[in-house]
PDB file of C-alpha atoms in Angstrom:
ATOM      1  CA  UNK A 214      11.769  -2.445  -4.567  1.00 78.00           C
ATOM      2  CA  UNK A 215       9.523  -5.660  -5.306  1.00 80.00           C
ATOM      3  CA  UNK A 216       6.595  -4.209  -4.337  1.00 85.00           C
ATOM      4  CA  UNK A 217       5.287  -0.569  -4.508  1.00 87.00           C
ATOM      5  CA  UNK A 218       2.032  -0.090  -2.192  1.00 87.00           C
ATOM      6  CA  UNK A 219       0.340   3.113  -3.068  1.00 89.00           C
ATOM      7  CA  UNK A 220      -1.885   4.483   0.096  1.00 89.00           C
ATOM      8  CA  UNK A 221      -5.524   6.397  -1.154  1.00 89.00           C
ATOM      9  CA  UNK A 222      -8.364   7.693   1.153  1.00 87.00           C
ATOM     10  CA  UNK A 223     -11.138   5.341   0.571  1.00 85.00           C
ATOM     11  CA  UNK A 224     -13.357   8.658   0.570  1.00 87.00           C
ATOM     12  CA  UNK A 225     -11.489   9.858  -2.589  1.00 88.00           C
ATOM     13  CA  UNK A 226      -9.335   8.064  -3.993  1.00 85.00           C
ATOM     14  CA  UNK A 227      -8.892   9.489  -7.537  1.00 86.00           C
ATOM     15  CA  UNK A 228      -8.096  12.599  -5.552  1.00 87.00           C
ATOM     16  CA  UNK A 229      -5.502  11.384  -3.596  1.00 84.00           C
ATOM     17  CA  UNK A 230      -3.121  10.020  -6.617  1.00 85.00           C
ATOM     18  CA  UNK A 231      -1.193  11.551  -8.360  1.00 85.00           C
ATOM     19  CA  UNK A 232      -1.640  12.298 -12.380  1.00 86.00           C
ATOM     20  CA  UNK A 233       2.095  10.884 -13.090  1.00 87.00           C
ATOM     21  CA  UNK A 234       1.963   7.972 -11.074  1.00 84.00           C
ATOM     22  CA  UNK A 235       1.995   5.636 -13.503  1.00 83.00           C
ATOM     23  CA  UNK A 236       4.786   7.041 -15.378  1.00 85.00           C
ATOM     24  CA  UNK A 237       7.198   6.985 -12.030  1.00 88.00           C
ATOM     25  CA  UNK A 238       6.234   3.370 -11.026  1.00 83.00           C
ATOM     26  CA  UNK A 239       7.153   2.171 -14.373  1.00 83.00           C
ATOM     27  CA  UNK A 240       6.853  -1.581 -14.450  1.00 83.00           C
ATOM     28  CA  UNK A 241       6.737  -2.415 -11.118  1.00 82.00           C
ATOM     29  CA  UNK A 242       3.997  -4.373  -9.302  1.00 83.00           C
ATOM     30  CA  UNK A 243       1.804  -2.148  -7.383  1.00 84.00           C
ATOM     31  CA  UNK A 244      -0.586  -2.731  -4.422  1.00 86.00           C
ATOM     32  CA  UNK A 245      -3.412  -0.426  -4.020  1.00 87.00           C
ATOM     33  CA  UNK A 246      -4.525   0.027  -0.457  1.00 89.00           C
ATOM     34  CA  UNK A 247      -7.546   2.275   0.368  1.00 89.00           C
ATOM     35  CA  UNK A 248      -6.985   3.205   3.982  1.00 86.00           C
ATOM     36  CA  UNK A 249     -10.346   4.638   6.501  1.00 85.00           C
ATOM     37  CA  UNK A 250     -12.709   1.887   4.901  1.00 81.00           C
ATOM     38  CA  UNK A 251     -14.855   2.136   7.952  1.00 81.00           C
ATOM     39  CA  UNK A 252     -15.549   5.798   6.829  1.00 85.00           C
ATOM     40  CA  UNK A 253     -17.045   4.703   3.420  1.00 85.00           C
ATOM     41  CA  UNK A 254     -20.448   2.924   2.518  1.00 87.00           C
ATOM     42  CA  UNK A 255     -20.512  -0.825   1.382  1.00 87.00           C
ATOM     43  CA  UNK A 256     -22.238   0.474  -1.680  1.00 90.00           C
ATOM     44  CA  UNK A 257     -18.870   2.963  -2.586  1.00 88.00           C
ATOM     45  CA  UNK A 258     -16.614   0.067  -1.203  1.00 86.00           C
ATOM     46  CA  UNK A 259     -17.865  -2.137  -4.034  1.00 88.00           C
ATOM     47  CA  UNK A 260     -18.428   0.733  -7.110  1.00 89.00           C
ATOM     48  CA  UNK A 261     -14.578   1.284  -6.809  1.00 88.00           C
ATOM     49  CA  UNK A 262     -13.628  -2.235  -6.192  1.00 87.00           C
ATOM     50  CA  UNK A 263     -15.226  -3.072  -9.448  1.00 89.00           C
ATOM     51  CA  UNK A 264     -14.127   0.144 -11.211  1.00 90.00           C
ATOM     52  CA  UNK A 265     -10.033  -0.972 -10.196  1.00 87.00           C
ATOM     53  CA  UNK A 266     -10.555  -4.716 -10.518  1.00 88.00           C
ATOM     54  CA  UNK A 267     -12.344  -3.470 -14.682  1.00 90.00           C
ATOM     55  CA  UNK A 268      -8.569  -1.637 -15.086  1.00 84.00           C
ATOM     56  CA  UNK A 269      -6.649  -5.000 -13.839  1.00 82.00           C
ATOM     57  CA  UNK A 270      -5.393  -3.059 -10.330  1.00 81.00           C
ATOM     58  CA  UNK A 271      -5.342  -4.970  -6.998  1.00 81.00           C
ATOM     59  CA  UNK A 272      -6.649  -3.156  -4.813  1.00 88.00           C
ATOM     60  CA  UNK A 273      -7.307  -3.878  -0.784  1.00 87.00           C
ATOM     61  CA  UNK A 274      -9.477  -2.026   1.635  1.00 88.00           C
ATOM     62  CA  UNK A 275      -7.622  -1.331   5.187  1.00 85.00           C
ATOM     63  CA  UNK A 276      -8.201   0.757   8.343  1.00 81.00           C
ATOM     64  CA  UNK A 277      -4.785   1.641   9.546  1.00 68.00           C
ATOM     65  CA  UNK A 278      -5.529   2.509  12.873  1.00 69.00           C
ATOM     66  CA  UNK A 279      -7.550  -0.739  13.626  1.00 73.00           C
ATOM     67  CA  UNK A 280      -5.463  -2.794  11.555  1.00 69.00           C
ATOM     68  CA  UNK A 281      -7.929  -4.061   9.393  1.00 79.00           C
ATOM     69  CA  UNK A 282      -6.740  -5.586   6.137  1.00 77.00           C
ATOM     70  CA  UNK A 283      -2.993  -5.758   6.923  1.00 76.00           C
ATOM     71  CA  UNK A 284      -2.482  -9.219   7.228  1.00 81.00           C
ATOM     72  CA  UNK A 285      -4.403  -9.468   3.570  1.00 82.00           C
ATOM     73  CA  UNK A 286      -1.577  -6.989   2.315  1.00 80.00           C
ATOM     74  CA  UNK A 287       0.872  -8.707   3.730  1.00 80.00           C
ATOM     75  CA  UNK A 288      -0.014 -12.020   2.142  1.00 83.00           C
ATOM     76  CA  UNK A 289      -0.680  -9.573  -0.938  1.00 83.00           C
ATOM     77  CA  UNK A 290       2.577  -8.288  -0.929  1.00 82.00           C
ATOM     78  CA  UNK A 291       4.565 -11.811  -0.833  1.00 81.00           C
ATOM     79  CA  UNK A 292       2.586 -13.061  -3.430  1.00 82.00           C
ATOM     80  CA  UNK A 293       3.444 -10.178  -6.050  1.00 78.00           C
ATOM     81  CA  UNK A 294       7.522 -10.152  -4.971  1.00 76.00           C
ATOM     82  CA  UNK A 295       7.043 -14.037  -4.977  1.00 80.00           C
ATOM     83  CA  UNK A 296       8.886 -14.157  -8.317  1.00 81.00           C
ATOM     84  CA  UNK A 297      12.498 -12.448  -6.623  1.00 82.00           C
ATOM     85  CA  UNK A 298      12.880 -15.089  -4.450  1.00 80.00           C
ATOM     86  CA  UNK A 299      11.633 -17.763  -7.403  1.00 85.00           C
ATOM     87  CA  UNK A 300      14.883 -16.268  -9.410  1.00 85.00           C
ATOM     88  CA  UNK A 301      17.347 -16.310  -6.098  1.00 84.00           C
ATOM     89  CA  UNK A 302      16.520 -20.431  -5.812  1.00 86.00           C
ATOM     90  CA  UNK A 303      16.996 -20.744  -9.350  1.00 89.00           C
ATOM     91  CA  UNK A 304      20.639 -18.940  -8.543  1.00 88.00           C
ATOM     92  CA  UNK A 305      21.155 -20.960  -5.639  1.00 87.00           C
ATOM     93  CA  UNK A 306      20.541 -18.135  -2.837  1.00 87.00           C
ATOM     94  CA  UNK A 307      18.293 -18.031  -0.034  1.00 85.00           C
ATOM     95  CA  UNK A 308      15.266 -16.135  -0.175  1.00 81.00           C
ATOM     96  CA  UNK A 309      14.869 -13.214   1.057  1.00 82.00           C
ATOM     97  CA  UNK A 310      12.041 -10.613   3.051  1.00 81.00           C
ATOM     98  CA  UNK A 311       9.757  -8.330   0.348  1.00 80.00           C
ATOM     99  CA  UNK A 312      11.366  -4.849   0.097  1.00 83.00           C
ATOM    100  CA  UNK A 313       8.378  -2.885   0.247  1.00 82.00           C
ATOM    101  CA  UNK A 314       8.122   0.927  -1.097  1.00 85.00           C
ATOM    102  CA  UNK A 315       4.995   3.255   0.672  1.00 86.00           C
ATOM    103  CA  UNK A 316       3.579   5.977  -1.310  1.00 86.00           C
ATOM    104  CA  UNK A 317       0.880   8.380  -1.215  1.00 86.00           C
ATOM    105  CA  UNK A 318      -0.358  12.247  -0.437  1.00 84.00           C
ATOM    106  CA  UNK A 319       0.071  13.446   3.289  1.00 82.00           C
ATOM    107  CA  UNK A 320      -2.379  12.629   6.161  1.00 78.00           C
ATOM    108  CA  UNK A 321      -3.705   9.181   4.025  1.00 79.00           C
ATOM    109  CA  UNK A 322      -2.733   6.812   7.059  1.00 78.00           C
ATOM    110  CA  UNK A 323       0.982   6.146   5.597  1.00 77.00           C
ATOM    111  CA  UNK A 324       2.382   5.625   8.992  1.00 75.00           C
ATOM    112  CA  UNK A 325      -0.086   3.577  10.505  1.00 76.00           C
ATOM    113  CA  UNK A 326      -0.279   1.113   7.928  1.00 77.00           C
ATOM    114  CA  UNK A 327       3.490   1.111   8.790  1.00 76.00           C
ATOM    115  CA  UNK A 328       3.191   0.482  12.358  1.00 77.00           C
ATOM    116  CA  UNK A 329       0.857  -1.962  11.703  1.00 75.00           C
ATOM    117  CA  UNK A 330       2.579  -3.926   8.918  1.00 77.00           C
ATOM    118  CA  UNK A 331       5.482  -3.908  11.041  1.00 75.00           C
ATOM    119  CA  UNK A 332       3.918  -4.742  14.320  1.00 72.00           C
ATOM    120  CA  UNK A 333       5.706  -1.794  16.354  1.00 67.00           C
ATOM    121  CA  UNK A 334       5.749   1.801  16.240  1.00 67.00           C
ATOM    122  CA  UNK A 335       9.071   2.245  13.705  1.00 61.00           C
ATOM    123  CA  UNK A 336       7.187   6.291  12.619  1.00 63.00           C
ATOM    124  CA  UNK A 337       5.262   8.494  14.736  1.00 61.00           C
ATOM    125  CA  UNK A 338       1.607   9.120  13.442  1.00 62.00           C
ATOM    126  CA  UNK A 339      -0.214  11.938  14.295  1.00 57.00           C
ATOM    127  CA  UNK A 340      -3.519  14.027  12.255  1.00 60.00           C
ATOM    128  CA  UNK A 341      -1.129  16.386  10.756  1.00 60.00           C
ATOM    129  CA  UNK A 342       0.980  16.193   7.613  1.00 62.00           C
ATOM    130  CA  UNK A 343       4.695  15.925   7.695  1.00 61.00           C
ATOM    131  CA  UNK A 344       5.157  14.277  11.408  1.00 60.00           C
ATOM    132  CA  UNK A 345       6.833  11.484   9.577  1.00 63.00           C
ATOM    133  CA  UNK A 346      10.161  12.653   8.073  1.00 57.00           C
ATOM    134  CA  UNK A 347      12.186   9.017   8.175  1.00 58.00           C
ATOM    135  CA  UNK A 348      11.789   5.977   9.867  1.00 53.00           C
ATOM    136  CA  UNK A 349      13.416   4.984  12.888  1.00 54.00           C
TER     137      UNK A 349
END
C-alpha cells in the first residue's frame, strides 16, 4: 500500500479508532478522513481540525453519501504516494495508479467513500455492519 486512509465518524472520532493503530500502520502515510461532516457543528469541525493538524495528521472532512470531500482525498492521496512513482522514473518505469488501503470500525461510511472514490458502485452499502464482505 502507498497510502492507508483511515475512515472516523466526525461525531466521535477518538471513539472510532482503534488504540493499536499506530502500531499496525507502522510507517506508512496515512490519510485521515472524517466521514458525516454535515452531522457535526462548524465549531467541532474546527476544535478537531486543529487538535490533528497540533499532532502533524492530515486529516479531511467528507460526506460519503453526498460525495463531499472526495475529490480533495483523491488529490490527497496522489500527493502522499507521489514519491512511488518519483522512484519508478528514477528506475526507468512508468508510473503507476495509488494503491489505496481503507480502514476503520463498521457502519463509519467505508463503502461509500468507496463508491464514491471510485465513481461506481464496486461494494454494496447499506446502515448495517458487515454488508460489505469483499469488493466486487
Amino acid at each position: 500500500m502507498d497510502v492507508v486512509i483511515e475512515v472516523r465518524d466526525a461525531r466521535i472520532p477518538l471513539a472510532t479508532t482503534h488504540p493499536k493503530m499506530d502500531s499496525w500502520l507502522g510507517n506508512r502515510r496515512r490519510i485521515i478522513v472524517m466521514n458525516r461532516e454535515d452531522m457535526v457543528s462548524a465549531d467541532d469541525r474546527n476544535a478537531w481540525a486543529t487538535y490533528f493538524s497540533s499532532q502533524g495528521i492530515k486529516v479531511i472532512y467528507s460526506n460519503g453519501q453526498l460525495g463531499m470531500g472526495t475529490m480533495k482525498l483523491g488529490r490527497m492521496a496522489k500527493s502522499a504516494a507521489s514519491t512511488v512513482n518519483t522512484r519508478r522514473r528514477e528506475k526507468g518505469l512508468l508510473p503507476r495508479p495509488v494503491r489505496a488501503g481503507i480502514v476503520g470500525y463498521p457502519n463509519v461510511g467505508k463503502s461509500s467513500l468507496i463508491n464514491r472514490l471510485l465513481k461506481r458502485r464496486m461494494c454494496p452499502a447499506a446502515p448495517r455492519p458487515g454488508v460489505t464482505r469483499e469488493l466486487k
